[in-house]
PDB file of C-alpha atoms in Angstrom:
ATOM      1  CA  UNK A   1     -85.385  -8.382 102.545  1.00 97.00           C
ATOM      2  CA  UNK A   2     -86.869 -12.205 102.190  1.00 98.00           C
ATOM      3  CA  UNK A   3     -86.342 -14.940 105.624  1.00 98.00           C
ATOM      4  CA  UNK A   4     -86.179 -18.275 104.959  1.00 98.00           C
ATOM      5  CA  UNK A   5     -86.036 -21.122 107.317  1.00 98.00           C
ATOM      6  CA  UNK A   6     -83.517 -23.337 107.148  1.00 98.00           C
ATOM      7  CA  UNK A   7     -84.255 -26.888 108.959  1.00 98.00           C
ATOM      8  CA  UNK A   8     -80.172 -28.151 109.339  1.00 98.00           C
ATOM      9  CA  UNK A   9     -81.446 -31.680 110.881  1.00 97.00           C
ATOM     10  CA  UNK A  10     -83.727 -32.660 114.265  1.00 98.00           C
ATOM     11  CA  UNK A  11     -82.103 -34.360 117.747  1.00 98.00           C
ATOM     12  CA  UNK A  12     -83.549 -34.941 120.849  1.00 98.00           C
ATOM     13  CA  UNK A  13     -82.728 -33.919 124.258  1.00 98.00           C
ATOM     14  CA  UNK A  14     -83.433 -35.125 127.604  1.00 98.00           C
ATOM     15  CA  UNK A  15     -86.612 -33.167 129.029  1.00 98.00           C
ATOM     16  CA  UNK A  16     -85.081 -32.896 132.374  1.00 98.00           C
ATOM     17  CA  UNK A  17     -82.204 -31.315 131.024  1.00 98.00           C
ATOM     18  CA  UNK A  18     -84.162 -29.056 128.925  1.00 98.00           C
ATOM     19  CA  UNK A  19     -86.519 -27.961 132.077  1.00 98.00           C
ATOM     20  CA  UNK A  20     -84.653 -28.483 135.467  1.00 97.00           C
ATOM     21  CA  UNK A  21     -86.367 -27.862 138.041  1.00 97.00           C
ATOM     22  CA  UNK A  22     -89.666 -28.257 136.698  1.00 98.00           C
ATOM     23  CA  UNK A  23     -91.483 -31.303 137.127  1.00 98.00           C
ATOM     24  CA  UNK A  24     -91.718 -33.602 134.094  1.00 98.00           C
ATOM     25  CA  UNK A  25     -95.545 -33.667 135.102  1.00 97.00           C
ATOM     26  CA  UNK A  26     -95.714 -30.211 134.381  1.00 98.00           C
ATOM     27  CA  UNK A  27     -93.210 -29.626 130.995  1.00 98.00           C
ATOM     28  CA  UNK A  28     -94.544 -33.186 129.218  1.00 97.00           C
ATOM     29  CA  UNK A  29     -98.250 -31.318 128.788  1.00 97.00           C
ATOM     30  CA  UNK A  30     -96.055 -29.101 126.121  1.00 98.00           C
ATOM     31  CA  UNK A  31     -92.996 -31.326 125.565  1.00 98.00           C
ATOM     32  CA  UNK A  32     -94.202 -34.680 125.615  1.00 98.00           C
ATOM     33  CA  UNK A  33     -90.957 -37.244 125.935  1.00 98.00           C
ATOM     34  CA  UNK A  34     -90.526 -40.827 124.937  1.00 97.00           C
ATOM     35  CA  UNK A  35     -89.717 -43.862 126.753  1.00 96.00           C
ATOM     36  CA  UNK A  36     -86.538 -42.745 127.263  1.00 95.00           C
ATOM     37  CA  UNK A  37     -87.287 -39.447 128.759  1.00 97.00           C
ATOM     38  CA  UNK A  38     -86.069 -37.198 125.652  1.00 98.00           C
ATOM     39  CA  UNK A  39     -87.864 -34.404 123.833  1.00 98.00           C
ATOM     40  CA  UNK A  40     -88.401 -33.493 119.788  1.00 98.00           C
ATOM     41  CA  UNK A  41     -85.593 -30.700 119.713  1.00 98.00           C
ATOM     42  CA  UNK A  42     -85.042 -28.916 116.164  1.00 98.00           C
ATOM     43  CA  UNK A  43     -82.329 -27.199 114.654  1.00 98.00           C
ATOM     44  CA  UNK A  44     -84.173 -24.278 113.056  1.00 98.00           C
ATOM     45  CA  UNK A  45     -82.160 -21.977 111.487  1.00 98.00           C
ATOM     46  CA  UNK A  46     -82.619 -18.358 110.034  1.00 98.00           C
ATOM     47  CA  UNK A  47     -81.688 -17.200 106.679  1.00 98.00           C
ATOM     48  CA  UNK A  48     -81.669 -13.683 105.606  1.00 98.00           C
ATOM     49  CA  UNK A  49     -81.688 -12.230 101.916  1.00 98.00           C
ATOM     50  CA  UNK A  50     -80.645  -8.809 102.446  1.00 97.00           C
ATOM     51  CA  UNK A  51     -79.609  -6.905  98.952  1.00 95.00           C
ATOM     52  CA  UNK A  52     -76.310  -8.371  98.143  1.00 96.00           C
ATOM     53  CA  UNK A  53     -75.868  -9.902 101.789  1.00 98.00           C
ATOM     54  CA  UNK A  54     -77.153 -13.720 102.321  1.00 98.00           C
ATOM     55  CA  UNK A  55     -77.110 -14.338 106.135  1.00 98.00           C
ATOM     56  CA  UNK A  56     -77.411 -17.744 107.799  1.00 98.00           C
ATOM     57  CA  UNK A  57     -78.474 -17.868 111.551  1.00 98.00           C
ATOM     58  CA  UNK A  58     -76.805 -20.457 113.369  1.00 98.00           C
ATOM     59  CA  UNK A  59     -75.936 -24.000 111.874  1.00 98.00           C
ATOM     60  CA  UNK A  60     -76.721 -26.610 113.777  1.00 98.00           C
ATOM     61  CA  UNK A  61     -74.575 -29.692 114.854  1.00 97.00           C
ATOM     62  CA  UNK A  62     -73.024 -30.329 111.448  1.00 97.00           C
ATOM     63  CA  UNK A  63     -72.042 -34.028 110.224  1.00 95.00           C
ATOM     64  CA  UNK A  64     -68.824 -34.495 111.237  1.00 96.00           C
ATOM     65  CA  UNK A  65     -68.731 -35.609 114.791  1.00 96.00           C
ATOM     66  CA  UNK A  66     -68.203 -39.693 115.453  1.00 95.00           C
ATOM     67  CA  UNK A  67     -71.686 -41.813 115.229  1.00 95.00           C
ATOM     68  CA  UNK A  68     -70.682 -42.200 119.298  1.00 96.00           C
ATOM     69  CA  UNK A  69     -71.027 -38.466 119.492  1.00 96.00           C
ATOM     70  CA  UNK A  70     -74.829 -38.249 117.435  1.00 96.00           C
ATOM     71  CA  UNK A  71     -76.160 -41.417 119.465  1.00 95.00           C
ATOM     72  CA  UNK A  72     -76.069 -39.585 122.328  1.00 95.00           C
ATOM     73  CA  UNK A  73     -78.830 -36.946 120.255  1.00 97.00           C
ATOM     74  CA  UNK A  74     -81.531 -39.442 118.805  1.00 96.00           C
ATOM     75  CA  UNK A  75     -81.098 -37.965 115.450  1.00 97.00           C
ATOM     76  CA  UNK A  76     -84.262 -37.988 113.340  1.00 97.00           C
ATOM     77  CA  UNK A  77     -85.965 -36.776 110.411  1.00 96.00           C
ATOM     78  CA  UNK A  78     -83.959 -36.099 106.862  1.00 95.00           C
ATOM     79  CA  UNK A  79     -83.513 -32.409 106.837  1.00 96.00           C
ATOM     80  CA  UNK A  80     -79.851 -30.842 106.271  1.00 97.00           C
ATOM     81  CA  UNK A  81     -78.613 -27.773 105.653  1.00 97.00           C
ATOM     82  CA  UNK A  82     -77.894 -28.528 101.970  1.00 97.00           C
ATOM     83  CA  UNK A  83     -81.443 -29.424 101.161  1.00 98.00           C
ATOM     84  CA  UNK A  84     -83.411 -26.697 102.905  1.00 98.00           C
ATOM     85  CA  UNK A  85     -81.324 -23.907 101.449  1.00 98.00           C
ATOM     86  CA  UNK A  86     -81.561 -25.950  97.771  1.00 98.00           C
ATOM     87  CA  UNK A  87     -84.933 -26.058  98.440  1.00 97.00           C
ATOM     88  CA  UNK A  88     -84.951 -21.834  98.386  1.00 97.00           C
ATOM     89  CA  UNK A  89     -82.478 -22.199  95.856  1.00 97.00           C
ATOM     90  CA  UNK A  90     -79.209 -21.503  97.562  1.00 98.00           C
ATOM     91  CA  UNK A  91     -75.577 -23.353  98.024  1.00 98.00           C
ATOM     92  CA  UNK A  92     -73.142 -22.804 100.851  1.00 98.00           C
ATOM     93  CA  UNK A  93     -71.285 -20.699  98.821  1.00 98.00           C
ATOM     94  CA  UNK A  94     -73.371 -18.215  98.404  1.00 98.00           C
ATOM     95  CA  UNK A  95     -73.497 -17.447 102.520  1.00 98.00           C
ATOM     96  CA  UNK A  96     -71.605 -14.281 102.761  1.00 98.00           C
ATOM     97  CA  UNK A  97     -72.052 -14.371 106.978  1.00 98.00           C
ATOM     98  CA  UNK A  98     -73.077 -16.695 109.300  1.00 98.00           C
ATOM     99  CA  UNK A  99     -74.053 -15.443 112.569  1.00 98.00           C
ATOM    100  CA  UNK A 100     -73.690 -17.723 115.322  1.00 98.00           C
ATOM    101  CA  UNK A 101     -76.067 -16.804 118.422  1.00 98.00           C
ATOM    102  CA  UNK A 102     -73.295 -18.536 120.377  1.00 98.00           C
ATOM    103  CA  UNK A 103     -70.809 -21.379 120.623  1.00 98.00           C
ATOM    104  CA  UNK A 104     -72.359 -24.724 122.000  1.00 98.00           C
ATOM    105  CA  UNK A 105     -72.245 -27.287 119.288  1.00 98.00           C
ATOM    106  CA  UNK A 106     -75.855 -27.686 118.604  1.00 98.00           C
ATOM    107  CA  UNK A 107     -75.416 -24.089 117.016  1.00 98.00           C
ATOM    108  CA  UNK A 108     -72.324 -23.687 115.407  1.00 98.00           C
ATOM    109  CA  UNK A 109     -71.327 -27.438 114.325  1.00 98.00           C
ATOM    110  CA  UNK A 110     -72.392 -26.826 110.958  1.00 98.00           C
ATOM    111  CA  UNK A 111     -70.228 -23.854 110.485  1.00 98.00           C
ATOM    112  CA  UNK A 112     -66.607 -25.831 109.931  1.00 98.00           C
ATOM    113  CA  UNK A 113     -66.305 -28.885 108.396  1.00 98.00           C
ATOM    114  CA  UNK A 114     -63.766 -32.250 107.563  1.00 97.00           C
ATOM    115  CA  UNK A 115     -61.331 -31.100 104.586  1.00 95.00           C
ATOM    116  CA  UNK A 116     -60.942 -33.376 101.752  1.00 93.00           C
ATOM    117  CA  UNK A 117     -58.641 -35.816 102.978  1.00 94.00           C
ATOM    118  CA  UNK A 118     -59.813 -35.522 106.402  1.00 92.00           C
ATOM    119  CA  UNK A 119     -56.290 -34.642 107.799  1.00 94.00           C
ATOM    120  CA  UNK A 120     -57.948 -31.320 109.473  1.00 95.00           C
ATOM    121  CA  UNK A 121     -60.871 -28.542 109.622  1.00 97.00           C
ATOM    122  CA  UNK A 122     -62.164 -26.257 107.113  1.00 97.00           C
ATOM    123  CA  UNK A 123     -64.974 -23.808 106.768  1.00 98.00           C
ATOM    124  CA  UNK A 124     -68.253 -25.086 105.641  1.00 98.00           C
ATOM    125  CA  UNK A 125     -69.171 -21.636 104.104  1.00 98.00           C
ATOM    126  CA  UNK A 126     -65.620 -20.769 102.225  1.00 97.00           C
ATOM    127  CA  UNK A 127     -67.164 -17.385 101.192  1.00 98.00           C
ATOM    128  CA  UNK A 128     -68.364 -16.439 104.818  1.00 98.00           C
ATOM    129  CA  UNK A 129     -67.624 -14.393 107.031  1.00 98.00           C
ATOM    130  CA  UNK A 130     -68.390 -16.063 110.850  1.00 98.00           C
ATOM    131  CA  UNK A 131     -69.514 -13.351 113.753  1.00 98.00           C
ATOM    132  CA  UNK A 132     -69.467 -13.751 117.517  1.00 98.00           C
ATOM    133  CA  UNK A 133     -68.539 -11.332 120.073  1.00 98.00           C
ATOM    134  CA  UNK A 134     -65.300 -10.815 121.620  1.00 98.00           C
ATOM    135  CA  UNK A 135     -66.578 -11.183 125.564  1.00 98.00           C
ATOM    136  CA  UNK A 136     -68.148 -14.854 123.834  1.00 98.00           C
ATOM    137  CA  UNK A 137     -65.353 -16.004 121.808  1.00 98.00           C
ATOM    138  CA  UNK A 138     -62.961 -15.943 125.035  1.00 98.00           C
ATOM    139  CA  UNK A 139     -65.695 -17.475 127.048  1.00 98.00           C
ATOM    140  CA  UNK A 140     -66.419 -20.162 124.483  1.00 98.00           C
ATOM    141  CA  UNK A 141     -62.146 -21.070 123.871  1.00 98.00           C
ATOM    142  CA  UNK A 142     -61.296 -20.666 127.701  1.00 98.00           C
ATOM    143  CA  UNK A 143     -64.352 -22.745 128.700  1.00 97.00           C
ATOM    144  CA  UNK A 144     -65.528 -23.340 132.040  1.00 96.00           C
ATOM    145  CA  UNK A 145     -65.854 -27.061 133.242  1.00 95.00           C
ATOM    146  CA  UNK A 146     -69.304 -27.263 133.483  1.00 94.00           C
ATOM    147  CA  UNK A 147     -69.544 -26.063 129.310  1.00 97.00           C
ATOM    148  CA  UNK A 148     -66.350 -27.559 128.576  1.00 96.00           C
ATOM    149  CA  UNK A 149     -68.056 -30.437 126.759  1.00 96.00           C
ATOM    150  CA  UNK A 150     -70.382 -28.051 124.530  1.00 97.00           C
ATOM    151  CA  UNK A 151     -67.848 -25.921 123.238  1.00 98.00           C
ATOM    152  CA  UNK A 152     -66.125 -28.054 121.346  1.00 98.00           C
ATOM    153  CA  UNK A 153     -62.505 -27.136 120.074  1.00 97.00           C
ATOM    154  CA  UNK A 154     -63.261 -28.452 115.838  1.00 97.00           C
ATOM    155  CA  UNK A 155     -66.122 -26.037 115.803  1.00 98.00           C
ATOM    156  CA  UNK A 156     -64.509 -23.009 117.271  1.00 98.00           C
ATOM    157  CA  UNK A 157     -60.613 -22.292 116.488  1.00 98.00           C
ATOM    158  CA  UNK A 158     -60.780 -22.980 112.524  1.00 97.00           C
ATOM    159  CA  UNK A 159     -63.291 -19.977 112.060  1.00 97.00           C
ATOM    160  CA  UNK A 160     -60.142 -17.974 113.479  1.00 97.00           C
ATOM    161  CA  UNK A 161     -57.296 -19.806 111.157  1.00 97.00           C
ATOM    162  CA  UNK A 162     -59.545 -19.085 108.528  1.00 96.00           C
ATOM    163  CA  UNK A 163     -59.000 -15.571 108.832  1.00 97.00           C
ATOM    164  CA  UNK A 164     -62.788 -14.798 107.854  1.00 98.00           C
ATOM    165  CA  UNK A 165     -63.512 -14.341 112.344  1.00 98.00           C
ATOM    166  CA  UNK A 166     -65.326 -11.511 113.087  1.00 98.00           C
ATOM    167  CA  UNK A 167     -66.947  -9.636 116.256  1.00 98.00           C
ATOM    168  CA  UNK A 168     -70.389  -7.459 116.821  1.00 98.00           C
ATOM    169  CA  UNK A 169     -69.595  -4.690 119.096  1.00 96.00           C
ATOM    170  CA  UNK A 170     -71.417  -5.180 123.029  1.00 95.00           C
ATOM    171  CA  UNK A 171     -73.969  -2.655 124.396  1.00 93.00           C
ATOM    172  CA  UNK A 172     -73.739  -0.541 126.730  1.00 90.00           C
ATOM    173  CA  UNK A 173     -76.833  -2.129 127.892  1.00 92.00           C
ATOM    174  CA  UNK A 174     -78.927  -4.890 126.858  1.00 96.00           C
ATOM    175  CA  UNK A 175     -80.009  -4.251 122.937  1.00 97.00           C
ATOM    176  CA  UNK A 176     -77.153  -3.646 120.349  1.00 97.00           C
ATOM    177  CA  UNK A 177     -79.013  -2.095 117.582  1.00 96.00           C
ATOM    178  CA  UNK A 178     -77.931  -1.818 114.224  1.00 93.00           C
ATOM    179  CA  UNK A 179     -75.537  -4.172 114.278  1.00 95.00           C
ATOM    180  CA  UNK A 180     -72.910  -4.609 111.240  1.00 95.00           C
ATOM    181  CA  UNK A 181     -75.474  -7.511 110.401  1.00 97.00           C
ATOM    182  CA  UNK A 182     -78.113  -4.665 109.728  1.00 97.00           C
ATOM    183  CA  UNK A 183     -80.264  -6.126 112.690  1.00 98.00           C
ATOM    184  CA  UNK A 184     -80.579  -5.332 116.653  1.00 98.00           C
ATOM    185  CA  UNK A 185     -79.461  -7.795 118.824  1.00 98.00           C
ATOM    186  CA  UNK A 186     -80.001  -8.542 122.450  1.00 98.00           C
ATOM    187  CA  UNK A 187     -77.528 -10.222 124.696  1.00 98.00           C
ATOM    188  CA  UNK A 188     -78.484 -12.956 126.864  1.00 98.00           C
ATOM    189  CA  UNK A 189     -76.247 -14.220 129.727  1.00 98.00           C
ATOM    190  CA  UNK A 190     -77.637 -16.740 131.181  1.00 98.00           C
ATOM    191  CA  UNK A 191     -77.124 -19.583 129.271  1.00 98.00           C
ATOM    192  CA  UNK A 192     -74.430 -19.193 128.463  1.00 98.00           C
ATOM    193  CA  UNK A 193     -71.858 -16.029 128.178  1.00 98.00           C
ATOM    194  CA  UNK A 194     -73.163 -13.131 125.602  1.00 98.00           C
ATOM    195  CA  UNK A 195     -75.463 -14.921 124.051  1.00 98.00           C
ATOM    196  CA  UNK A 196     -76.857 -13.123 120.748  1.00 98.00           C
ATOM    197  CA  UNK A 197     -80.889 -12.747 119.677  1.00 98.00           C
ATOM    198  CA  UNK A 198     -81.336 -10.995 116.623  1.00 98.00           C
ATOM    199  CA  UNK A 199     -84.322  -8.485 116.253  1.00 98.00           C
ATOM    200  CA  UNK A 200     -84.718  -8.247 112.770  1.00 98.00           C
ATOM    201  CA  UNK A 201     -87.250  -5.429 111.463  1.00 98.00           C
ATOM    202  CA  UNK A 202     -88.971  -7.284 108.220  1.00 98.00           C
ATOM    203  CA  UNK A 203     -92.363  -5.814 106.444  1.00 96.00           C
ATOM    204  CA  UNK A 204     -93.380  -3.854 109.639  1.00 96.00           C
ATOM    205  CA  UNK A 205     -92.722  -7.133 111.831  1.00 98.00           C
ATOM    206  CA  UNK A 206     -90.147  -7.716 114.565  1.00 98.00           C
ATOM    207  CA  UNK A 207     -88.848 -11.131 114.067  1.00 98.00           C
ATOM    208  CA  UNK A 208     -86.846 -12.623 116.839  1.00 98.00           C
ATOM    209  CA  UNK A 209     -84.708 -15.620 116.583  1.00 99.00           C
ATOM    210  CA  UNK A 210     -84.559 -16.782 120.224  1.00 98.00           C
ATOM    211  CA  UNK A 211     -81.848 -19.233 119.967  1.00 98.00           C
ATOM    212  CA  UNK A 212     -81.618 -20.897 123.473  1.00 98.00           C
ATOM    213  CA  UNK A 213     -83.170 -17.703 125.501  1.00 98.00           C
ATOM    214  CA  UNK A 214     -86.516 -19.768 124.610  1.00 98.00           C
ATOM    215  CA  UNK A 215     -85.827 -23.292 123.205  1.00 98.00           C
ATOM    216  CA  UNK A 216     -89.513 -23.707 123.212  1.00 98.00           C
ATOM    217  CA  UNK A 217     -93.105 -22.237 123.314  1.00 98.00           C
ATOM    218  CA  UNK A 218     -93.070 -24.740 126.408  1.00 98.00           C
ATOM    219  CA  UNK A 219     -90.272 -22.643 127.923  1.00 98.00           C
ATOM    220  CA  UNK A 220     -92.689 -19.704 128.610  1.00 98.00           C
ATOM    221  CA  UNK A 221     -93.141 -19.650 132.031  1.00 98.00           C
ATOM    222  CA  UNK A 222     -90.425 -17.844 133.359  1.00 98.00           C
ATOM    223  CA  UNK A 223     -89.474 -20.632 135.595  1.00 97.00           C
ATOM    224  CA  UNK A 224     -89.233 -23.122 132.824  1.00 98.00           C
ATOM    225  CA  UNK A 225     -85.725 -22.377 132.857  1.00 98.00           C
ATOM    226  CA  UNK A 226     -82.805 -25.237 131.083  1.00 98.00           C
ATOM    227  CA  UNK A 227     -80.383 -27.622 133.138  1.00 98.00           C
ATOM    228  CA  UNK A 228     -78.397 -26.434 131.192  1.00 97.00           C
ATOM    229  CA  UNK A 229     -77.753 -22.696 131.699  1.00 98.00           C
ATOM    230  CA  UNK A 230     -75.131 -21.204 133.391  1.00 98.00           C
ATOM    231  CA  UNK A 231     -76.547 -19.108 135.252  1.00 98.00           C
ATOM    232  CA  UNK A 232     -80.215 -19.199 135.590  1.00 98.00           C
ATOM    233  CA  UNK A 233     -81.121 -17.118 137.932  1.00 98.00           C
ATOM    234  CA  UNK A 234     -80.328 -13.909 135.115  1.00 98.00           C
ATOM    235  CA  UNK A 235     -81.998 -16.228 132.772  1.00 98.00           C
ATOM    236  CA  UNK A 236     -85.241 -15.741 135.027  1.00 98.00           C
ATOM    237  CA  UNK A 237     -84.681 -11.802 134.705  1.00 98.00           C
ATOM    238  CA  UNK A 238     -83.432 -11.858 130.596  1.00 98.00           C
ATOM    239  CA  UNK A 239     -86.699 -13.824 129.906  1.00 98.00           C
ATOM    240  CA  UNK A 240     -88.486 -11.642 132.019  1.00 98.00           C
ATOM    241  CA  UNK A 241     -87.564  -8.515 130.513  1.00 98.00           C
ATOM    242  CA  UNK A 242     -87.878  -9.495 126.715  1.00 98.00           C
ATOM    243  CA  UNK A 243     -90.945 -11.535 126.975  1.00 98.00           C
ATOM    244  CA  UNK A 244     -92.470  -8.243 128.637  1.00 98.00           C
ATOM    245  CA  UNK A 245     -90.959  -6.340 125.289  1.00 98.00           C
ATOM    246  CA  UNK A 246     -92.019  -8.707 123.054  1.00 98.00           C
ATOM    247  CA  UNK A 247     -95.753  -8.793 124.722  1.00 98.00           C
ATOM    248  CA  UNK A 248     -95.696  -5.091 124.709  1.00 98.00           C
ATOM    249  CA  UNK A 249     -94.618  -4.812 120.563  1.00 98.00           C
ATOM    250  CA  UNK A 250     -95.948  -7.489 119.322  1.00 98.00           C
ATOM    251  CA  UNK A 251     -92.330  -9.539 118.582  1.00 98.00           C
ATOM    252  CA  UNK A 252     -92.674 -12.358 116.566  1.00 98.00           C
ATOM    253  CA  UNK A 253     -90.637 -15.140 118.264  1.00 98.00           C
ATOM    254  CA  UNK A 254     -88.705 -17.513 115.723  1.00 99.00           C
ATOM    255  CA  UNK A 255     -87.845 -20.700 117.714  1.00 98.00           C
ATOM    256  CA  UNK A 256     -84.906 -22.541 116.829  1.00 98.00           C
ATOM    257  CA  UNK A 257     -85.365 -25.674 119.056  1.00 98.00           C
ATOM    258  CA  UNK A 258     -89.257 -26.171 119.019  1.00 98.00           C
ATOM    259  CA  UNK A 259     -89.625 -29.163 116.861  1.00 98.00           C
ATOM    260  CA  UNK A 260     -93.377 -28.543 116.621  1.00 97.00           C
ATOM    261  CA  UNK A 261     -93.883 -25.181 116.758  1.00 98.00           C
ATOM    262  CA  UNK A 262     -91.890 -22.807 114.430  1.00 98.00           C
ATOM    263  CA  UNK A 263     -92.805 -18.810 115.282  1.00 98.00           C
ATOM    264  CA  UNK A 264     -95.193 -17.757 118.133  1.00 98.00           C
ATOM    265  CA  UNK A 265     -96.710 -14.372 119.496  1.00 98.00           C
ATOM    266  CA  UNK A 266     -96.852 -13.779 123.216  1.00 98.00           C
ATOM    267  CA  UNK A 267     -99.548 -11.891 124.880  1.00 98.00           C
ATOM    268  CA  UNK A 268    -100.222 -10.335 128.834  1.00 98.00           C
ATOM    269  CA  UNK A 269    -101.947 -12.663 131.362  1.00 98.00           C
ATOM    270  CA  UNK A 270    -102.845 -12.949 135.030  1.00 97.00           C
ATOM    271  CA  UNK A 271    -100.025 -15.705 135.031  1.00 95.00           C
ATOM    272  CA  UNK A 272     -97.368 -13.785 133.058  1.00 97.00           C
ATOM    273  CA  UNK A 273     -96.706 -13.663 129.541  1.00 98.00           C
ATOM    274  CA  UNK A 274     -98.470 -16.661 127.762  1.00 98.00           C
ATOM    275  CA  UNK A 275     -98.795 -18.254 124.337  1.00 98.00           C
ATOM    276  CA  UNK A 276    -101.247 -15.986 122.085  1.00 98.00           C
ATOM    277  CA  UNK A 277    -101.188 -17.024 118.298  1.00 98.00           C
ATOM    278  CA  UNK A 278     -98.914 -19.665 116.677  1.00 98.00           C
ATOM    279  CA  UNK A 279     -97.938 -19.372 113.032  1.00 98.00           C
ATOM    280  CA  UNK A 280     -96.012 -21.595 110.404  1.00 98.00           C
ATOM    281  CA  UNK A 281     -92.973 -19.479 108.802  1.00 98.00           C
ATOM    282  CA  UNK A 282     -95.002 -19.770 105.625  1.00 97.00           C
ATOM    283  CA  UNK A 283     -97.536 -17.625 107.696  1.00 97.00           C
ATOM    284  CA  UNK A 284     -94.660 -14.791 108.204  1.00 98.00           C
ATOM    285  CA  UNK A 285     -92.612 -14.869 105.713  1.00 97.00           C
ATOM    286  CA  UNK A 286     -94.573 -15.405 102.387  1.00 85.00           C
TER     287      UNK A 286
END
């Protein structure tokens, strides 16, 4: 098995939203925002070379939303999707799965694409197969009012009139493990509905891509919680109970949203579980 990180472009959020209750003289020590009160946010995705599978992680926001819609986002930097997985020597076409962690735009996006003409929607992997969950899908495509505006209709329904949809199965309890990805995966609902983490087992290491169960290493304290989850008083118990797993066994935590900061360990403190070693994805996975 190889990882690769695959940078599919950098936004920026407002740190409010990304903290709530906290106060910004607390979250700006680790998150520090601009004059207009938004944060570095990345879109770090996760691909996996496993024998004859080639797995991407979540997509971010793809490119074909109005320049109305990415205004709102501060887009910076040049990454894309195309040049990070060039850079490891891959196209889109040879993705056989892309595993979406869940449905908000800011992690799917880059899954479906414009066609040709631009007369409709198409997949941006045509050789893929996409994976959700069932208990997700009909959260994400009978959305609530509150996520109404982050599951966005584009991204979602062509994956099914492809005909290339498919579903993990749900736990019993917390951890799915081995999944028909050939990784574990714990479900999160807090953000949002059956939200996915994969746990994926590589040289001896755990490697955990956290999606938006931690955005950030500033997200630590259990409090730290997002505006924007659903519910996040579970969110306080979900982080709770995997940062105390990933403490105990050593998890290495791949963050998708830390523009700074790209895979962290966590340690045991008199304050909770903390920050212990920080590492570049060069670190881990060369």
């Amino acid at each position: 098995m190889k990882l690769y990180p695959i940078n599919a472009g950098n936004f920026k959020l407002d740190g409010g939203a990304m903290f709530g209750v906290v106060p910004k003289s607390l979250w700006q020590r680790t998150n520090p925002a601009d004059n207009n009160n938004m944060i570095d946010i990345a879109a770090r995705c996760l691909l996996i070379e496993d024998g004859n599978r080639l797995i991407l992680v979540d997509t971010g926001m793809g490119d074909k939303q109005s320049d109305k819609f990415y205004g709102y986002y501060f887009l910076w930097g040049d990454d894309t999707i195309d040049k990070s997985l060039a850079m490891h020597g891959f196209y889109r076409d040879d993705i056989t799965d892309v595993f979406m962690t869940h449905l908000h735009f800011d992690h799917c996006g880059g899954s479906i694409q414009w066609n040709k003409d631009k007369t409709g929607y198409e997949p941006a992997f045509k050789n893929a197969n996409f994976w959700s969950n069932e208990a997700h899908w009909k959260w994400a495509t009978e959305p609530n009012r509150r996520e109404k505006a982050s599951f966005l209709k584009e991204n979602i329904l062509p994956m099914e009139e492809s005909g290339h949809l498919k579903f993990t199965a749900l736990p019993e309890n917390k951890i799915l493990k081995n999944s028909k990805l050939g990784f574990d995966i714990f479900y999160a609902d807090g953000h949002t509905d059956k939200q996915m983490v994969p746990m994926i087992n590589y040289n001896g290491k755990t490697i955990c891509f956290m999606a938006d169960l931690l955005p950030t290493a500033g997200h630590l304290p259990l409090p730290f919680v997002m505006g924007y989850d659903t519910r996040p008083l579970l969110t306080l118990d979900e982080k709770e109970l995997f940062l105390n797993m990933a403490a105990d066994n050593n998890f290495y935590l791949f963050l998708e949203h830390d523009a700074h900061n790209e895979i962290i360990t966590v340690k045991h403190t008199e304050k909770g579980v903390r920050l212990n070693e920080t590492f570049s994805c060069n670190d881990i996975f060369n």
